[in-house]
mmCIF file of N, CA and C in Angstrom:
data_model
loop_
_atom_site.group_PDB
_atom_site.id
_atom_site.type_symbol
_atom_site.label_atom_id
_atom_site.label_comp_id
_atom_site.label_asym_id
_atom_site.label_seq_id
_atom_site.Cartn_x
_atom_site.Cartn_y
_atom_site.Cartn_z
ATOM 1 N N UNK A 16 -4.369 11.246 -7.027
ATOM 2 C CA UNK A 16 -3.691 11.344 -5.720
ATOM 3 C C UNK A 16 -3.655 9.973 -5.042
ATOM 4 N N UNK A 17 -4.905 9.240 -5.104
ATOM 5 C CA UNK A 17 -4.805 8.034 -4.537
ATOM 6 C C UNK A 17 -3.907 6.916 -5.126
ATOM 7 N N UNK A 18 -3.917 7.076 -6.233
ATOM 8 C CA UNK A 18 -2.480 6.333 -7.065
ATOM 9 C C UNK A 18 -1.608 6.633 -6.695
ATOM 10 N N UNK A 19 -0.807 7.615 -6.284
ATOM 11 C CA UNK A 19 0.302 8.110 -5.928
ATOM 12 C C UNK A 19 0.598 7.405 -4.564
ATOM 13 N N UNK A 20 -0.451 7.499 -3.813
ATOM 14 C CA UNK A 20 -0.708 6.523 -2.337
ATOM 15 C C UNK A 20 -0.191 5.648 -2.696
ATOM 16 N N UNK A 21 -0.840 4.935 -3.307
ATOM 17 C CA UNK A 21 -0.578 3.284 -3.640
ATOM 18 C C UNK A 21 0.624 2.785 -4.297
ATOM 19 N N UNK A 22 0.853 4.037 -5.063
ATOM 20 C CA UNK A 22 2.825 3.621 -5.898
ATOM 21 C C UNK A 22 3.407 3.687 -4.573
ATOM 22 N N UNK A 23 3.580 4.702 -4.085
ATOM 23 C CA UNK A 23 4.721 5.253 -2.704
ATOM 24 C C UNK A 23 4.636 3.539 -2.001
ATOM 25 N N UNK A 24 3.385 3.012 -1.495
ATOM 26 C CA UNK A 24 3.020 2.151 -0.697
ATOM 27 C C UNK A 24 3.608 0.868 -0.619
ATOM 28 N N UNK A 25 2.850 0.356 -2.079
ATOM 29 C CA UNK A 25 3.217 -0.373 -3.118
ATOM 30 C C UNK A 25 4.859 -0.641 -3.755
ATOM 31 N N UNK A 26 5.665 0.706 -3.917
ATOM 32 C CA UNK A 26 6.494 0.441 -3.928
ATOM 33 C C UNK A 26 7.563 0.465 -3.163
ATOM 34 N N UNK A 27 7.585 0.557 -1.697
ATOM 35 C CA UNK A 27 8.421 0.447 -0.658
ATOM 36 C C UNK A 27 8.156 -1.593 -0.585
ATOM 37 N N UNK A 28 6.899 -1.873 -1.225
ATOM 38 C CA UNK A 28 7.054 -3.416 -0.833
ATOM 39 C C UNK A 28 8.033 -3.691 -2.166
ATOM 40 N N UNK A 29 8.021 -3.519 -3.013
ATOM 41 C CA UNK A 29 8.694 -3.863 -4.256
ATOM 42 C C UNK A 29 10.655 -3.600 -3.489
ATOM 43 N N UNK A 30 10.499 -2.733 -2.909
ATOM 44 C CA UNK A 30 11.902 -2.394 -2.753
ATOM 45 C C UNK A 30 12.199 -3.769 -1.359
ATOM 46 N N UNK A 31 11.807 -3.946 -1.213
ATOM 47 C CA UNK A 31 11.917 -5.221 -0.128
ATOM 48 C C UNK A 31 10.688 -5.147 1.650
ATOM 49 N N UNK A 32 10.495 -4.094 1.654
ATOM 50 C CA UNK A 32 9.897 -3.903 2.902
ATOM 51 C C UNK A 32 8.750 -4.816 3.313
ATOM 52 N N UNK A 33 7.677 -5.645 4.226
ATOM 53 C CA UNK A 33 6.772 -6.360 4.537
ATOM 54 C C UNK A 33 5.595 -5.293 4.316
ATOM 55 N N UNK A 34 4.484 -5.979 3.278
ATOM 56 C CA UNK A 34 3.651 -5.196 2.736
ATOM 57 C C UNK A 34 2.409 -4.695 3.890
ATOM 58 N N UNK A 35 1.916 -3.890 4.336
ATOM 59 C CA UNK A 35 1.402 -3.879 5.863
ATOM 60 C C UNK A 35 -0.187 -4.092 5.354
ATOM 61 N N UNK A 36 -0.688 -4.832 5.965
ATOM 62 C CA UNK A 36 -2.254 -4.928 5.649
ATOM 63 C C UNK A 36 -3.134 -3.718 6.242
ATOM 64 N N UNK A 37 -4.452 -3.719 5.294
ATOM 65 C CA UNK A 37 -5.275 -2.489 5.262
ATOM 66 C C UNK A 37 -5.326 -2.049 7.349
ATOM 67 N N UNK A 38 -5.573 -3.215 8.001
ATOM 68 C CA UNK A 38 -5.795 -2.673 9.115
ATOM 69 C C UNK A 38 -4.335 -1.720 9.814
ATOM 70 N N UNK A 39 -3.181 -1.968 9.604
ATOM 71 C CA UNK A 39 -2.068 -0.966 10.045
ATOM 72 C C UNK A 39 -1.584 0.180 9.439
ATOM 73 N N UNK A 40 -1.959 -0.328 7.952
ATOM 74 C CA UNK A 40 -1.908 1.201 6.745
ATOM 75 C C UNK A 40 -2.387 1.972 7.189
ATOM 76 N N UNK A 41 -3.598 1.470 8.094
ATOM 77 C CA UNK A 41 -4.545 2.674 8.149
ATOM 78 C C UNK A 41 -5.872 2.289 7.021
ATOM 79 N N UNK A 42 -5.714 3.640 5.874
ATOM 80 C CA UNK A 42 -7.262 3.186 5.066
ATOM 81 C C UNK A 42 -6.153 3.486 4.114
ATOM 82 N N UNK A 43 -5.867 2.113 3.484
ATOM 83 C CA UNK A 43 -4.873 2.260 2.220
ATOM 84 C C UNK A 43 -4.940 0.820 1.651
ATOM 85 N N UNK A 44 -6.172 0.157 1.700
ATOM 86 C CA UNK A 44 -6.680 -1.393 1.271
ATOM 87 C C UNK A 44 -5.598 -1.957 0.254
ATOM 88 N N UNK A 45 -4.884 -1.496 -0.774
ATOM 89 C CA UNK A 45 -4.659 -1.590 -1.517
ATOM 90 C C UNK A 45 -5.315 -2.587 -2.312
ATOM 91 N N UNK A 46 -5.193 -3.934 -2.343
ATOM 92 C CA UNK A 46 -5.455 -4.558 -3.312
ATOM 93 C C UNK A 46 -6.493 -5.185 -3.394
ATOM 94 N N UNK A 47 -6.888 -4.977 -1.775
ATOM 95 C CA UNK A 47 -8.430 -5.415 -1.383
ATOM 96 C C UNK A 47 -9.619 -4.444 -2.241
ATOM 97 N N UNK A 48 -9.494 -3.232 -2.134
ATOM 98 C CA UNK A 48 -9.953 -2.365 -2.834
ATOM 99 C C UNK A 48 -10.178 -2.306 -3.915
ATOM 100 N N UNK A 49 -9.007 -2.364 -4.603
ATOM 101 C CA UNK A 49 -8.675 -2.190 -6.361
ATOM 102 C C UNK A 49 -8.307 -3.697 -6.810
#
């Protein structure tokens, strides 16, 4: 499930969007984390 987080997330930045850091995600660290 948490992968799925991180594709959806992850890939709205791939599609062009500004990647939002862990503090505005919310708790979604991404890469800080993993």
């Amino acid at each position: 499930s948490i992968v799925q987080m991180l594709q959806e997330m992850g890939g709205r930045t791939r599609q062009g969007q500004p990647r939002q850091p862990p503090e505005e995600s919310g708790s979604l660290p991404g890469s800080e984390q993993f």
